[in-house]
Amino acid sequence: KGYPDVVLGFWVGIPLDFGIWPALKETERCIKDLGSFGVFVTGMAGIAANDKTWWPFYEMCQDAKVPIKITVGATAGGAGQGGGMGIRLSTETPIPNVDDVAAAFPGLTIVGHHYPWPFIDEMTAVMIHKDNVYCEVHGWRPKYHHETFKRELNTRVKNKIMFGSDYPFFQYQTLFDDWDAAGHKPEVLENVYINTARKVLGLDK
């Protein structure tokens, strides 16, 4: 509240061991009373995004007209550790996890959370097929983005990708320099930096 020109909102991450009803009430409080965006769902919690456990949260966010975020792609969490700390990458696949949710809740805006490697083609397919799905691409420096991703960003999903940082692991200027050097069209970069976020987060209203 003290810096509304910098902090535009926050996402609700609720431990499900609260119990579903208390978790729903807290989510509702955050959205209605605190001005939050919707829920942040991660397979790292051990429950995939397309599990029916999450359905009441999606219904609430759809009714409230706030977006949700679902993690996609290989995560740095557990990377290089024995057994990956028990984190299963199958919970981070856009198909079926994001796709199932988008199909079941067509009025819900869904943001894939993370650069979606190694599921770039899957994420692209879901964004093209489902009008209510987008992706923000924190976690990777743009200089390492794959050629398939760059091609699709400049063409079929140019209105679907949002800037993400992973600050302080990556400094903002480093990321801006990478994006500027990647050879994207100016109008695509404008979408990445601001236009898509304005649409997804309702900042033009």
GROMACS .gro file of C-alpha atoms in nm, residues 46-166:
model
  121
   46GLY     CA    1   0.285  -3.256  -0.438
   47ILE     CA    2  -0.060  -3.197  -0.589
   48ALA     CA    3  -0.070  -3.137  -0.963
   49ALA     CA    4  -0.256  -2.830  -1.089
   50ASN     CA    5  -0.520  -3.043  -1.262
   51ASP     CA    6  -0.607  -3.230  -0.943
   52LYS     CA    7  -0.970  -3.170  -0.844
   53THR     CA    8  -0.846  -3.054  -0.502
   54TRP     CA    9  -0.779  -2.716  -0.666
   55TRP     CA   10  -1.116  -2.687  -0.842
   56PRO     CA   11  -1.289  -2.476  -0.571
   57PHE     CA   12  -0.999  -2.228  -0.581
   58TYR     CA   13  -1.023  -2.199  -0.959
   59GLU     CA   14  -1.398  -2.148  -0.938
   60MET     CA   15  -1.347  -1.870  -0.684
   61CYS     CA   16  -1.086  -1.695  -0.899
   62GLN     CA   17  -1.296  -1.732  -1.213
   63ASP     CA   18  -1.595  -1.577  -1.035
   64ALA     CA   19  -1.377  -1.297  -0.894
   65LYS     CA   20  -1.222  -1.238  -1.239
   66VAL     CA   21  -0.865  -1.262  -1.110
   67PRO     CA   22  -0.589  -1.465  -1.280
   68ILE     CA   23  -0.403  -1.764  -1.140
   69LYS     CA   24  -0.047  -1.887  -1.187
   70ILE     CA   25   0.056  -2.249  -1.246
   71THR     CA   26   0.421  -2.354  -1.242
   72VAL     CA   27   0.561  -2.504  -1.562
   73GLY     CA   28   0.903  -2.628  -1.670
   74ALA     CA   29   1.199  -2.775  -1.488
   75THR     CA   30   1.249  -2.600  -1.157
   76ALA     CA   31   1.574  -2.504  -0.987
   77GLY     CA   32   1.417  -2.633  -0.666
   78GLY     CA   33   1.575  -2.971  -0.597
   79ALA     CA   34   1.800  -2.953  -0.905
   80GLY     CA   35   2.116  -3.161  -0.862
   81GLN     CA   36   1.991  -3.306  -0.533
   82GLY     CA   37   1.935  -3.671  -0.461
   83GLY     CA   38   1.600  -3.757  -0.611
   84GLY     CA   39   1.545  -3.389  -0.685
   85MET     CA   40   1.421  -3.351  -0.326
   86GLY     CA   41   1.118  -3.557  -0.426
   87ILE     CA   42   0.992  -3.296  -0.674
   88ARG     CA   43   0.835  -3.462  -0.979
   89LEU     CA   44   0.870  -3.281  -1.310
   90SER     CA   45   0.552  -3.451  -1.429
   91THR     CA   46   0.359  -3.197  -1.221
   92GLU     CA   47   0.522  -2.916  -1.424
   93THR     CA   48   0.407  -3.027  -1.769
   94PRO     CA   49   0.163  -2.791  -1.945
   95ILE     CA   50  -0.016  -3.094  -2.091
   96PRO     CA   51  -0.219  -3.216  -1.910
   97ASN     CA   52  -0.184  -2.990  -1.605
   98VAL     CA   53  -0.243  -2.641  -1.750
   99ASP     CA   54  -0.448  -2.764  -2.044
  100ASP     CA   55  -0.698  -2.951  -1.825
  101VAL     CA   56  -0.757  -2.646  -1.606
  102ALA     CA   57  -0.795  -2.412  -1.904
  103ALA     CA   58  -1.049  -2.644  -2.066
  104ALA     CA   59  -1.251  -2.682  -1.745
  105PHE     CA   60  -1.249  -2.308  -1.663
  106PRO     CA   61  -1.272  -2.112  -1.990
  107GLY     CA   62  -1.342  -1.787  -1.803
  108LEU     CA   63  -1.029  -1.817  -1.588
  109THR     CA   64  -0.710  -1.639  -1.694
  110ILE     CA   65  -0.413  -1.873  -1.643
  111VAL     CA   66  -0.047  -1.773  -1.640
  112GLY     CA   67   0.223  -2.037  -1.679
  113HIS     CA   68   0.483  -1.956  -1.415
  114HIS     CA   69   0.848  -2.005  -1.529
  115TYR     CA   70   1.029  -2.046  -1.859
  116PRO     CA   71   0.871  -2.373  -1.976
  117TRP     CA   72   1.179  -2.576  -2.076
  118PRO     CA   73   1.179  -2.867  -2.158
  119PHE     CA   74   0.809  -2.834  -2.239
  120ILE     CA   75   0.830  -2.538  -2.477
  121ASP     CA   76   0.628  -2.703  -2.754
  122GLU     CA   77   0.362  -2.815  -2.507
  123MET     CA   78   0.328  -2.469  -2.355
  124THR     CA   79   0.313  -2.310  -2.700
  125ALA     CA   80   0.042  -2.552  -2.807
  126VAL     CA   81  -0.169  -2.478  -2.499
  127MET     CA   82  -0.132  -2.100  -2.544
  128ILE     CA   83  -0.236  -2.125  -2.908
  129HIS     CA   84  -0.525  -2.361  -2.841
  130LYS     CA   85  -0.658  -2.198  -2.523
  131ASP     CA   86  -0.726  -1.824  -2.543
  132ASN     CA   87  -0.718  -1.792  -2.162
  133VAL     CA   88  -0.357  -1.915  -2.119
  134TYR     CA   89  -0.039  -1.705  -2.103
  135CYS     CA   90   0.316  -1.754  -1.972
  136GLU     CA   91   0.564  -1.542  -1.779
  137VAL     CA   92   0.921  -1.655  -1.830
  138HIS     CA   93   1.126  -1.593  -1.516
  139GLY     CA   94   1.404  -1.830  -1.419
  140TRP     CA   95   1.613  -1.821  -1.739
  141ARG     CA   96   1.827  -1.552  -1.892
  142PRO     CA   97   1.687  -1.467  -2.237
  143LYS     CA   98   2.029  -1.523  -2.395
  144TYR     CA   99   1.970  -1.895  -2.331
  145HIS     CA  100   1.616  -1.910  -2.470
  146HIS     CA  101   1.577  -2.187  -2.724
  147GLU     CA  102   1.533  -2.109  -3.094
  148THR     CA  103   1.187  -2.265  -3.103
  149PHE     CA  104   1.073  -2.035  -2.826
  150LYS     CA  105   1.221  -1.729  -2.997
  151ARG     CA  106   1.049  -1.815  -3.325
  152GLU     CA  107   0.711  -1.871  -3.164
  153LEU     CA  108   0.741  -1.554  -2.956
  154ASN     CA  109   0.793  -1.349  -3.270
  155THR     CA  110   0.495  -1.509  -3.442
  156ARG     CA  111   0.217  -1.723  -3.296
  157VAL     CA  112   0.244  -1.633  -2.927
  158LYS     CA  113   0.360  -1.272  -2.955
  159ASN     CA  114   0.066  -1.160  -2.738
  160LYS     CA  115   0.103  -1.436  -2.481
  161ILE     CA  116   0.445  -1.398  -2.314
  162MET     CA  117   0.519  -1.181  -2.010
  163PHE     CA  118   0.850  -1.064  -1.866
  164GLY     CA  119   0.967  -1.240  -1.550
  165SER     CA  120   1.290  -1.189  -1.362
  166ASP     CA  121   1.381  -1.416  -1.067
   0.00000   0.00000   0.00000
